[in-house]
PDB file of C-alpha atoms in Angstrom:
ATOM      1  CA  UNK A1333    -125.181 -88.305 133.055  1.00 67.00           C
ATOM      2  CA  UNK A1334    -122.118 -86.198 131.864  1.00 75.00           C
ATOM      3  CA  UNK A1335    -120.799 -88.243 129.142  1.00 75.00           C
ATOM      4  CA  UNK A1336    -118.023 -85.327 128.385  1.00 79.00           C
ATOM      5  CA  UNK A1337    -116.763 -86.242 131.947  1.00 87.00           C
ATOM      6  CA  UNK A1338    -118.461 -89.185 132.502  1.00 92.00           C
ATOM      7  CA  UNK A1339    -120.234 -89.165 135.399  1.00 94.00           C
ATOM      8  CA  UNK A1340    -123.456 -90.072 136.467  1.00 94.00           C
ATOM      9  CA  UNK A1341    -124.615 -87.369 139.072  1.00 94.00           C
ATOM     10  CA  UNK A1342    -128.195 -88.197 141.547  1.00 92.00           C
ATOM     11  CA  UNK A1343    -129.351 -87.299 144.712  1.00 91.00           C
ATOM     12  CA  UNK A1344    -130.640 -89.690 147.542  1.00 87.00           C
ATOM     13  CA  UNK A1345    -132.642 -89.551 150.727  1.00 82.00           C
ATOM     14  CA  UNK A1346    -130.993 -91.411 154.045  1.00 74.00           C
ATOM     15  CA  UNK A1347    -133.673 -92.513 157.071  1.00 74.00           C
ATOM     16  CA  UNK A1348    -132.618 -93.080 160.223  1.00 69.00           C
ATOM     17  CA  UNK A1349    -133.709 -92.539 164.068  1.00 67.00           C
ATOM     18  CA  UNK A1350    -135.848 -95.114 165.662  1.00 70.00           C
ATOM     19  CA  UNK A1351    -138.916 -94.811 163.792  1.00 67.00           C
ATOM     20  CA  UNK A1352    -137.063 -93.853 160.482  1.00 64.00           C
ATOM     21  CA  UNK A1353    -138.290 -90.517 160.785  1.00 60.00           C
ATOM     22  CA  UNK A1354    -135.871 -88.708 160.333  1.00 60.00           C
ATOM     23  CA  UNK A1355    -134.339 -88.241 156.624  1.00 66.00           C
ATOM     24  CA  UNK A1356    -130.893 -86.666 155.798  1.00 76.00           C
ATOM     25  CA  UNK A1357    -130.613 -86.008 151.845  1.00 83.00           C
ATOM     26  CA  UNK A1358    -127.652 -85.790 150.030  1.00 89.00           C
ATOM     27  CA  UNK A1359    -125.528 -86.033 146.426  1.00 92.00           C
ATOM     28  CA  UNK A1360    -123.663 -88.657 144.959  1.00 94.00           C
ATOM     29  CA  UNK A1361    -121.062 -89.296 141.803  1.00 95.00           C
ATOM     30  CA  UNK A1362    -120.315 -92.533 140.203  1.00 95.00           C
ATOM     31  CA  UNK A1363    -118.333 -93.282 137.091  1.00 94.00           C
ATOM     32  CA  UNK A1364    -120.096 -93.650 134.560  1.00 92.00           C
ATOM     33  CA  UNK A1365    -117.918 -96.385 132.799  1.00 92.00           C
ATOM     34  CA  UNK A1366    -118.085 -98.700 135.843  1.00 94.00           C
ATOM     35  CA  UNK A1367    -120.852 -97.317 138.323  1.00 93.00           C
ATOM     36  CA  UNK A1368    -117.845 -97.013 140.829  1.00 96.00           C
ATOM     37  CA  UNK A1369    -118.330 -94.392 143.507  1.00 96.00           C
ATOM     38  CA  UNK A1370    -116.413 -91.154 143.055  1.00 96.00           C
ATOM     39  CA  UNK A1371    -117.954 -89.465 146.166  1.00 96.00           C
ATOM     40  CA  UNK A1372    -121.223 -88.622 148.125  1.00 94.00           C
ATOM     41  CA  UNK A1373    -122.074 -85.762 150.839  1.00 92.00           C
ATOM     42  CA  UNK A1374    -124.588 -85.380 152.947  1.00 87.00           C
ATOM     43  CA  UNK A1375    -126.821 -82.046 152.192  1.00 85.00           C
ATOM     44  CA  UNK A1376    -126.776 -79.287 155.321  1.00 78.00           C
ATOM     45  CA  UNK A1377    -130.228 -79.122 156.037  1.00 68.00           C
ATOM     46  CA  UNK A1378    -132.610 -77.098 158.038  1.00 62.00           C
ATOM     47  CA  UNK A1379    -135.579 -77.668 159.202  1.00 60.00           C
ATOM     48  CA  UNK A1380    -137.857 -76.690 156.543  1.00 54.00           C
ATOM     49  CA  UNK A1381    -136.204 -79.201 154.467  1.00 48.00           C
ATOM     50  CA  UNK A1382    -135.505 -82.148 156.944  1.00 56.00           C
ATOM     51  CA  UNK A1383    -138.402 -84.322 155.393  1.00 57.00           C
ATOM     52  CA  UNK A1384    -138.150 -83.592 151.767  1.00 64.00           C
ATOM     53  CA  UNK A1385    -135.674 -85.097 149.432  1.00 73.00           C
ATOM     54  CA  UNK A1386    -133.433 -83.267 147.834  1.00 85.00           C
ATOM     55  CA  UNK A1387    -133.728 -81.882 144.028  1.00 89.00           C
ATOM     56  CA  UNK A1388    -132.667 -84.075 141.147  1.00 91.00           C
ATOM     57  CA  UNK A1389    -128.714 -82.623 141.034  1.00 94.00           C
ATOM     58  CA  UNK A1390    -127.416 -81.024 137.633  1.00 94.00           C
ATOM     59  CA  UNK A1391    -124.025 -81.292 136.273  1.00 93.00           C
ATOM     60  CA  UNK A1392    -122.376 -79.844 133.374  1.00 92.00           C
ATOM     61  CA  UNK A1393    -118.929 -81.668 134.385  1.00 89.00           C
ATOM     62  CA  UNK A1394    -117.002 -79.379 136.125  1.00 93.00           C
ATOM     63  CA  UNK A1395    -119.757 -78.829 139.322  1.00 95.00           C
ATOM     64  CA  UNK A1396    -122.874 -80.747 140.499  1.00 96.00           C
ATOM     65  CA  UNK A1397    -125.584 -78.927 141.462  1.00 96.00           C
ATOM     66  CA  UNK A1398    -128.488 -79.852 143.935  1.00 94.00           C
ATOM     67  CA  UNK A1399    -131.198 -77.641 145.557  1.00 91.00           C
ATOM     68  CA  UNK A1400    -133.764 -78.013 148.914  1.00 86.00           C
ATOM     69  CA  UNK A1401    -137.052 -77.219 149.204  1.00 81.00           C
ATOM     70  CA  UNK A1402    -135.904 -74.361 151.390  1.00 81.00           C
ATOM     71  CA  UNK A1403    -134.636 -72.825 148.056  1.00 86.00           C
ATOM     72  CA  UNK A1404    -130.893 -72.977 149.286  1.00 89.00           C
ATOM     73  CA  UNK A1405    -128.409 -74.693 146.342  1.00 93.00           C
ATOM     74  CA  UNK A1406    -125.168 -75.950 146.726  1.00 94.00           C
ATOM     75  CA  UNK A1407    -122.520 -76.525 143.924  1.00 96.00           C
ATOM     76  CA  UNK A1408    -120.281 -79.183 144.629  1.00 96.00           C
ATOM     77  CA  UNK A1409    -116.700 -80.267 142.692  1.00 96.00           C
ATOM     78  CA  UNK A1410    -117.441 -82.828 140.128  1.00 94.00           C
ATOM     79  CA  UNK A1411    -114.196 -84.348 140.774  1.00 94.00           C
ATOM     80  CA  UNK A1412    -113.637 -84.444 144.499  1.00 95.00           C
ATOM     81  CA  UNK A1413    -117.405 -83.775 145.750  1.00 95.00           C
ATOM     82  CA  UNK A1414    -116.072 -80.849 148.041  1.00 96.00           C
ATOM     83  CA  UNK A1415    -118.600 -78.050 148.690  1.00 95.00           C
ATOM     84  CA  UNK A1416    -117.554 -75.119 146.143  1.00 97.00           C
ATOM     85  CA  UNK A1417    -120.136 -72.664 147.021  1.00 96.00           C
ATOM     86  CA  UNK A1418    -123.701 -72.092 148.445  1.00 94.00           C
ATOM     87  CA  UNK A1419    -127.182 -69.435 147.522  1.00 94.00           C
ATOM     88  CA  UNK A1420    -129.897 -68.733 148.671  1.00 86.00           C
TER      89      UNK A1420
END
């Protein structure tokens, strides 16, 4: 958590196809006041990463930061969860 900002940043994994096989990973912000979701994105994966979850995210407030086993990391907006920028 970010009390400075307060948020509450984590990743999570999503199954789905017929045999749950296939996972989709991605980032989520609640408040951390009232566990109310600010926003969540899926992850764009590849296939080296399509059955691993995604990195524990980091946030210092202003960006939230999450990486794939692939070694790709994305830094989202605290505030409005859009994509800011990609490496790797």
């Amino acid at each position: 958590p970010d009390l400075r900002s307060g948020i509450v940043a984590y990743s999570y994994v999503w199954f789905r196809g017929e045999n749950l096989s296939v996972r989709k990973g991605g980032v989520a912000v609640v408040d951390a006041a009232t566990g109310s979701l600010r926003w969540s994105a899926l992850l764009p994966q590849s296939p080296a990463d399509s059955n691993t979850p995604p990195s524990d995210p980091a946030t210092d407030g202003v960006g939230v930061y999450v990486s794939v086993r692939d070694g790709r990391v994305f830094g989202y907006s605290a505030a409005t969860g859009a994509l800011q920028w990609t490496a790797g």
